[in-house]
Coordinates of C-alpha atoms in Angstrom, one line a residue:
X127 CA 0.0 0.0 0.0
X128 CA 1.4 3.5 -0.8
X129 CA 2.2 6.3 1.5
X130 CA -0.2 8.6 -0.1
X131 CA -3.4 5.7 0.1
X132 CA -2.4 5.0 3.9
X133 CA -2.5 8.8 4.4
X134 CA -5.8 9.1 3.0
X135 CA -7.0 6.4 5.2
X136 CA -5.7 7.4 8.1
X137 CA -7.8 11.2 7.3
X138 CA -11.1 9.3 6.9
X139 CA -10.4 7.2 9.9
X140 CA -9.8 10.2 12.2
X141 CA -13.0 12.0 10.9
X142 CA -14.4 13.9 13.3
X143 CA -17.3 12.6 15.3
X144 CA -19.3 15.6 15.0
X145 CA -18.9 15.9 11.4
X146 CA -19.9 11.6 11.3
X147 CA -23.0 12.2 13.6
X148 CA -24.0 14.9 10.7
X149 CA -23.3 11.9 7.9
X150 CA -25.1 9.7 9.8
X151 CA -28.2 12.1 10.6
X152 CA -29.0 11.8 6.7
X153 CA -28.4 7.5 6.7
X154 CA -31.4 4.7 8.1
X155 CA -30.7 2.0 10.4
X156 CA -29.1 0.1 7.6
X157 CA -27.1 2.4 5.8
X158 CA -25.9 2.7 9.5
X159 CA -25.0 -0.5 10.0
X160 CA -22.5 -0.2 7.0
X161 CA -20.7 3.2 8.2
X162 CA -20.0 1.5 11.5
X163 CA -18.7 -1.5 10.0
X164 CA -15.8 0.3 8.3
X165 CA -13.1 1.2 10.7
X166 CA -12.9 0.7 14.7
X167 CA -13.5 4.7 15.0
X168 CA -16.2 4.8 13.2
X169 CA -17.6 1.9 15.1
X170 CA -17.0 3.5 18.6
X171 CA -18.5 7.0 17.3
X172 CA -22.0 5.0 16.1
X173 CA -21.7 3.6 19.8
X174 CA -21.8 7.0 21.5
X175 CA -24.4 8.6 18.5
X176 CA -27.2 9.9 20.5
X177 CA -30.2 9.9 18.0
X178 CA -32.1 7.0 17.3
X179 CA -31.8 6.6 13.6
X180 CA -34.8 5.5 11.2
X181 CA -35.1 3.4 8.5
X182 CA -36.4 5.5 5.6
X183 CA -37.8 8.5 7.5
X184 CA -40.5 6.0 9.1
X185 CA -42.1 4.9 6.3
X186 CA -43.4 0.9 6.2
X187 CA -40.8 -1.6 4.6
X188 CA -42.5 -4.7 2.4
X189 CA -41.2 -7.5 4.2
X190 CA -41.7 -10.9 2.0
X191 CA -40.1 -14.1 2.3
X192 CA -36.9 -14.7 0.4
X193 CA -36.5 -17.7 -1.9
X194 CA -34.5 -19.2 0.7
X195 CA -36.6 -19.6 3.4
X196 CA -34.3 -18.7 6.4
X197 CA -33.5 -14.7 4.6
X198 CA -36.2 -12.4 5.0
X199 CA -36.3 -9.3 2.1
X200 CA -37.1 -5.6 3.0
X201 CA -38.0 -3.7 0.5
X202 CA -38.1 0.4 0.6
X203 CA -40.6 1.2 -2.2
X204 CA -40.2 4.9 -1.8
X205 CA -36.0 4.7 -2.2
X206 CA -36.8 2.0 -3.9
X207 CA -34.2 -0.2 -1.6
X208 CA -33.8 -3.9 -0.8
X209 CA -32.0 -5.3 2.3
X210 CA -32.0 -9.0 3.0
X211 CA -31.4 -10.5 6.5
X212 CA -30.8 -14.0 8.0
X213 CA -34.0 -14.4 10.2
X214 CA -34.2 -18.4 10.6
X215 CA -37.3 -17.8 13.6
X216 CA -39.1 -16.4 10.5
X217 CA -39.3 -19.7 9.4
X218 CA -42.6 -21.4 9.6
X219 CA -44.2 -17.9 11.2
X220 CA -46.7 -15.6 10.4
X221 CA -47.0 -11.9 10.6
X222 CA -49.8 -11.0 12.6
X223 CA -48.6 -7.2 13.2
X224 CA -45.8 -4.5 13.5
X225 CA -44.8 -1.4 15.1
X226 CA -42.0 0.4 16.0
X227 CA -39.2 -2.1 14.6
X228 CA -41.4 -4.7 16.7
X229 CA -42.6 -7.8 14.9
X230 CA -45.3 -9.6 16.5
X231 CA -45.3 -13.1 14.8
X232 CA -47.4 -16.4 15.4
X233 CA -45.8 -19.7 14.5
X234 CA -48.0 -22.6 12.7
X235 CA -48.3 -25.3 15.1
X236 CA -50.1 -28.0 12.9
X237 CA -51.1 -30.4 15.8
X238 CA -53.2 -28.8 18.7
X239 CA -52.3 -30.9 22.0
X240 CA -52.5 -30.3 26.0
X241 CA -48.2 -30.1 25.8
X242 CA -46.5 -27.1 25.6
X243 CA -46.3 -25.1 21.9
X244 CA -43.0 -23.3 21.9
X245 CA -43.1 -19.7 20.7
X246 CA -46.2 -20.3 19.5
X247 CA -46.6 -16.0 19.6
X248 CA -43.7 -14.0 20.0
X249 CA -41.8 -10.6 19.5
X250 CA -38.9 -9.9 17.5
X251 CA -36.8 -6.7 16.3
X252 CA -36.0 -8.1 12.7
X253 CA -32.9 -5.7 12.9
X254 CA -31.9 -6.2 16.6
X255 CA -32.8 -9.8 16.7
X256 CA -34.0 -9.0 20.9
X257 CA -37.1 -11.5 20.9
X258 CA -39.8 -11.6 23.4
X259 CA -41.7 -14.8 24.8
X260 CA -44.9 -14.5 25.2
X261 CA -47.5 -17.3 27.1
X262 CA -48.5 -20.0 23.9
X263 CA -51.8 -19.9 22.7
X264 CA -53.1 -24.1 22.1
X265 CA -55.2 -23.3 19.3
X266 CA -55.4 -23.9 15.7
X267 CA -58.3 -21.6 14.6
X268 CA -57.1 -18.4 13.2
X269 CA -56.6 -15.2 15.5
X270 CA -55.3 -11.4 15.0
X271 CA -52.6 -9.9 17.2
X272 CA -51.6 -5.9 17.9
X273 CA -49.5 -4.7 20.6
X274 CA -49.0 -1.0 22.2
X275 CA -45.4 0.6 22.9
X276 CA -43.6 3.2 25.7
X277 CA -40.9 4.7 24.1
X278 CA -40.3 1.9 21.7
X279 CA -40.4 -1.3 23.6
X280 CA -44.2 -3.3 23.5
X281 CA -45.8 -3.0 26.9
X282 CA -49.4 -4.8 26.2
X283 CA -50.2 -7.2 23.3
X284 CA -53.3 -8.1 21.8
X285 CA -55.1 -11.0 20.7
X286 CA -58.8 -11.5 19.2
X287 CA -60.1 -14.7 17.7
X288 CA -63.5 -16.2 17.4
X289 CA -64.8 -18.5 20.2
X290 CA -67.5 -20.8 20.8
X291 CA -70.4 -19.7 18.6
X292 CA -68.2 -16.9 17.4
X293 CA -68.2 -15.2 20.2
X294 CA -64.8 -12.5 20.8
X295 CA -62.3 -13.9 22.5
X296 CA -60.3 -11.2 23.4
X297 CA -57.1 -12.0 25.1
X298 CA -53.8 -9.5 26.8
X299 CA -50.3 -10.0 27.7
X300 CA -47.7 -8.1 29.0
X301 CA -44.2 -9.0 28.7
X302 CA -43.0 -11.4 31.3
X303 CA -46.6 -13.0 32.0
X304 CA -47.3 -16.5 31.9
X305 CA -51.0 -16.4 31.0
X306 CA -52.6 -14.4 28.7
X307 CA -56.1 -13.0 30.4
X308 CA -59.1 -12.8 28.4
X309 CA -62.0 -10.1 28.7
X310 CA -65.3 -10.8 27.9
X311 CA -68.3 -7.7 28.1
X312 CA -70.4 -8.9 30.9
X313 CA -73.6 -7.5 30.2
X314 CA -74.5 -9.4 26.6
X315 CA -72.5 -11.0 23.9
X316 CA -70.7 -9.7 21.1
X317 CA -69.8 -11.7 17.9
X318 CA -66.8 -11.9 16.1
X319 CA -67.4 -10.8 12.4
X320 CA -63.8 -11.5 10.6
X321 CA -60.9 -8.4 11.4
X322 CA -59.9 -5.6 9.2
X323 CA -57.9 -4.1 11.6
X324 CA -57.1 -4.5 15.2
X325 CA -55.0 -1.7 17.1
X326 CA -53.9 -1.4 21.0
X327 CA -52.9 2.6 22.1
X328 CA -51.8 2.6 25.8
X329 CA -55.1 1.3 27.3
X330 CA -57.2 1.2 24.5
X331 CA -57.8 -1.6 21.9
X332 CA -60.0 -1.2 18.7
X333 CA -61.0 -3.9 17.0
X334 CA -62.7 -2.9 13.5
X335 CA -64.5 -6.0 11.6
X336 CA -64.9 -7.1 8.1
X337 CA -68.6 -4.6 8.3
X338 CA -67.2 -1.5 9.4
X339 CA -68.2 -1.7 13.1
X340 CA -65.8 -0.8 15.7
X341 CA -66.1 -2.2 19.1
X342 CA -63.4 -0.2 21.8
X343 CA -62.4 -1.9 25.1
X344 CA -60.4 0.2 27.5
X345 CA -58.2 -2.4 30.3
X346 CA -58.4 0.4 32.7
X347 CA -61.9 0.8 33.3
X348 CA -63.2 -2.4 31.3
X349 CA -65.8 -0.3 29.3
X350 CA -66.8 -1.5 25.8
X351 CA -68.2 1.0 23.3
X352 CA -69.3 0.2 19.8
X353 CA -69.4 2.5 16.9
X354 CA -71.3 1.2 13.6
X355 CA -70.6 1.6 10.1
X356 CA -71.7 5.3 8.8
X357 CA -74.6 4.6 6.5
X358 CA -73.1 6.8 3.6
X359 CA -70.2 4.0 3.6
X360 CA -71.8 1.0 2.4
X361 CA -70.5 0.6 -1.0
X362 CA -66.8 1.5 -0.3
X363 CA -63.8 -0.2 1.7
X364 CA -62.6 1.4 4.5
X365 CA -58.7 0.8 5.5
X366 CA -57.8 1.6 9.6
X367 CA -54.7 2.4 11.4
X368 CA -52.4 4.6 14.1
X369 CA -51.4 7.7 13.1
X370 CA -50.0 10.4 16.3
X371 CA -51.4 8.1 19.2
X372 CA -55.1 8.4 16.9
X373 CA -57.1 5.7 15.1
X374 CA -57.6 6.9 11.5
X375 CA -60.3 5.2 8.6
X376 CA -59.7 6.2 5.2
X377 CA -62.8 5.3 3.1
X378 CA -62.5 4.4 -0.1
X379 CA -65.0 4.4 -2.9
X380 CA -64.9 3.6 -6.4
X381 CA -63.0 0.7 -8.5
X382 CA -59.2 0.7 -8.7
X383 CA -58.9 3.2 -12.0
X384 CA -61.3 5.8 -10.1
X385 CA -61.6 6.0 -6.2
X386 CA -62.2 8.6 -4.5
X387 CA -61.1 8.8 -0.7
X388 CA -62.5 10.4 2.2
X389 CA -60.4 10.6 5.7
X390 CA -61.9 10.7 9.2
X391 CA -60.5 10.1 12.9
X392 CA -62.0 8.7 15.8
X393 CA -63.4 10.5 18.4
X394 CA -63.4 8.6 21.4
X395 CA -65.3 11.3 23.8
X396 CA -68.6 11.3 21.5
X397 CA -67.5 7.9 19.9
X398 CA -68.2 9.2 16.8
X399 CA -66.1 9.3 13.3
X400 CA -65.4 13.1 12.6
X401 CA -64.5 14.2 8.8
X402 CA -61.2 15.9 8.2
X403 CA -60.4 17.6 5.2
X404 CA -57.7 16.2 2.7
X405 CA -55.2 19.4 3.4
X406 CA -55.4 19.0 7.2
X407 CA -53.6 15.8 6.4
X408 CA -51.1 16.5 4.4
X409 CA -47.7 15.3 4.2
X410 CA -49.1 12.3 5.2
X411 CA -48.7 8.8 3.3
X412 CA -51.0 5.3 3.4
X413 CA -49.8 2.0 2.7
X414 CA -52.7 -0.1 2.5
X415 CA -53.5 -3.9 1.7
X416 CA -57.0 -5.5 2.3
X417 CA -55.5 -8.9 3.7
X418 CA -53.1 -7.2 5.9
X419 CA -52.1 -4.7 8.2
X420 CA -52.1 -1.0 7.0
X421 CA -50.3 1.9 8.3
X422 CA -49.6 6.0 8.0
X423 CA -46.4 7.7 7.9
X424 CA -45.4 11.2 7.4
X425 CA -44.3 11.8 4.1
X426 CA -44.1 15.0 1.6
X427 CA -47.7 15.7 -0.1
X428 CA -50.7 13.1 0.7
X429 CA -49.9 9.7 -1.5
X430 CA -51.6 6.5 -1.0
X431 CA -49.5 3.1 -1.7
X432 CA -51.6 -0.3 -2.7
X433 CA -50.6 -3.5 -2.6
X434 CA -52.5 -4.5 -5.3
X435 CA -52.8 -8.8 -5.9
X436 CA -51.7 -10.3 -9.1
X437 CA -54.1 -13.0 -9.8
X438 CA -53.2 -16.9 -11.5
X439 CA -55.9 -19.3 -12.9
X440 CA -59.2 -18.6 -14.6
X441 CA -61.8 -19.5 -12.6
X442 CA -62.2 -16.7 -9.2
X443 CA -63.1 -19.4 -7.0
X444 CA -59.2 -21.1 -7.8
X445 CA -57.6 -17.6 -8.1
X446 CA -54.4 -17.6 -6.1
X447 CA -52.6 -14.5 -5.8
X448 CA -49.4 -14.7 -7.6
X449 CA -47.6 -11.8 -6.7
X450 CA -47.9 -8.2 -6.3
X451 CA -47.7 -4.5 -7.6
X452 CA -47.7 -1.2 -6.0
X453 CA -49.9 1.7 -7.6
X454 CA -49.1 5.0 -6.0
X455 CA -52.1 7.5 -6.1
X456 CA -51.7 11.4 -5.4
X457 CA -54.7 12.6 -3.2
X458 CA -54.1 16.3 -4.0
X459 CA -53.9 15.9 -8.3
X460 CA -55.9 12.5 -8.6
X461 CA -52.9 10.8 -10.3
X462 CA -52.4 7.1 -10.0
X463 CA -50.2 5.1 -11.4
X464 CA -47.6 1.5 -11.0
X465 CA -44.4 2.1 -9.7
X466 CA -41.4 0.7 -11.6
X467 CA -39.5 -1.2 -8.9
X468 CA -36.1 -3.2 -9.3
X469 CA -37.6 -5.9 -7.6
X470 CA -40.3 -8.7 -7.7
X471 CA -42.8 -8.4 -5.3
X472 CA -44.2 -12.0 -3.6
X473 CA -47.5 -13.2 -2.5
X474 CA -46.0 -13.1 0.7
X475 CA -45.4 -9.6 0.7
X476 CA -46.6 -7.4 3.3
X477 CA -46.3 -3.5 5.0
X478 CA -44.5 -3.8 8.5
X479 CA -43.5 -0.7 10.7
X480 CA -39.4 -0.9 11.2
X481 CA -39.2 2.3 13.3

């Protein structure tokens, strides 16, 4: 190696650490991972960086299984961005939902018997691999998980399936417990009607069916409320999800070439849906799916991002979906159109919240 080449080295090594806490204020979490990988300064200056970094200004990942089925694929549709990662407790697991870099996951146990499931549901930070047992669940039937967060780290998770004569079963954990408890409403029965979107805000959970009814359950005072479907919404599809500590439904009506949208937030004082006008959310993004979770993040202008299925076989009844793309549509101008991304986008393919 030359004099000169060790000499530039040796500058880049010694950068300062203010001026690499600058760098680094424009890099997410993975970009990160690379600039502390370089040198042993560089390393030690990430150690001591105060700020929490993000992974592409908060905006939702696609997450979809890689061919080979221990590396999971992230995929940044906005920088248009793919990271892959060694994740072998993804194996054999479900998504049920994310937030916060927090995966909450629910492993297919074939076989129901009175032994013990391992992991049957658990946490994990995809990027931190810390994972978080929680009690198993002996059940086959399908169920719907959430989970609510203090400064990052899940504090209360969430689970809601359908009972005996489809009754809610409504179950909670908090880290660290060995049973999950369930709540029932004492004073009559309510049914479970399929999920569209189930969501858990300190001590809060909203649980939104497949009809556009909302039932609310609050652990602190164990009060249910319900809130029915608006009856000028019974054409459309309505998406749900967290947006600043708020539930918020964006209606859609219309096919997929023209749909118009309508935005409203939950009111939990008149337990109501109030109307907000498009401007008042602006710089706001959705990424929405109808089989899965959906989610808001800030982002420049007001842009909605569908996964939209890509269908295989003739008849519907034997449709399988194939794959996916991503149509982008502009709130403010009515644009819509695919986006052109490097990479091939799975049935397995789904929005999750990396922080």
């Amino acid at each position: 190696m030359s004099h000169e080449k060790r000499r530039n080295e040796a500058k880049w090594s010694s950068l300062p650490v203010l001026v690499l806490w600058v760098i680094k204020d424009k890099l997410d979490i993975f970009d990160d991972m690379c600039v502390a990988a370089v040198c042993h300064d560089w390393r030690t200056a990430s150690l001591s960086y105060p700020k929490k970094q993000s992974i592409g200004e908060g905006t939702p990942w696609l997450m979809q299984q890689n061919k080979n089925g221990s590396l999971q694929d992230f995929i940044s549709i906005t920088r248009k961005k793919k990271v892959t990662l060694y994740l072998p407790e993804f194996s054999n697991a479900m998504v049920l939902f994310s937030k916060q870099g927090w995966i909450l996951m629910r492993r297919k146990n074939f076989f129901v018997t009175k032994e013990r499931l391992p992991d049957s549901v658990f946490l994990i930070n995809p990027l931190t691999k810390a994972k978080i047992e929680l009690p198993d669940v002996a059940e086959s039937h399908e169920f719907f998980g959430s989970f609510s967060t203090h400064d990052g780290y899940p504090t209360s998770v969430v689970l809601i399936s359908a009972g005996i004569f489809c009754r809610i079963t409504l179950r909670t954990a908090k880290p660290g417990d060995l049973v999950w408890t369930k709540h029932a409403p004492v004073e009559r029965t309510m049914q479970f009607e399929g999920c569209r979107g189930l969501m858990s805000i300190g001590e809060q959970i909203f649980y939104y069916d497949i009809w556009g009814k909302m039932t609310i359950y609050n652990m602190a005072t164990h009060v249910w409320k319900e809130l029915l479907r608006p009856r000028n919404e019974t054409e459309g599809v309505n998406y749900i999800a967290e947006h600043d500590g708020k539930i918020i439904k964006l209606f859609a009506d219309g096919d997929d070439d023209h749909t118009c949208y309508s935005i409203s937030v939950y009111n939990d004082t008149d337990t109501s849906w109030e109307r907000v006008k498009n401007d008042e959310m602006s710089n706001t993004s959705w990424y929405l799916s109808r089989l899965h979770n959906c989610f808001c993040a800030r982002e420049s202008g007001l842009k909605v991002y569908v996964l939209h299925p890509n269908y295989g076989g003739l008849l519907r009844c034997t449709r399988t979906i194939r794959g996916y793309t991503v149509l982008s549509r502009d709130l403010n101008d009515g644009g819509t159109h695919t986006l052109q991304l490097p990479y091939e986008i799975y049935s397995s393919a789904k929005w999750v919240d990396l922080g």
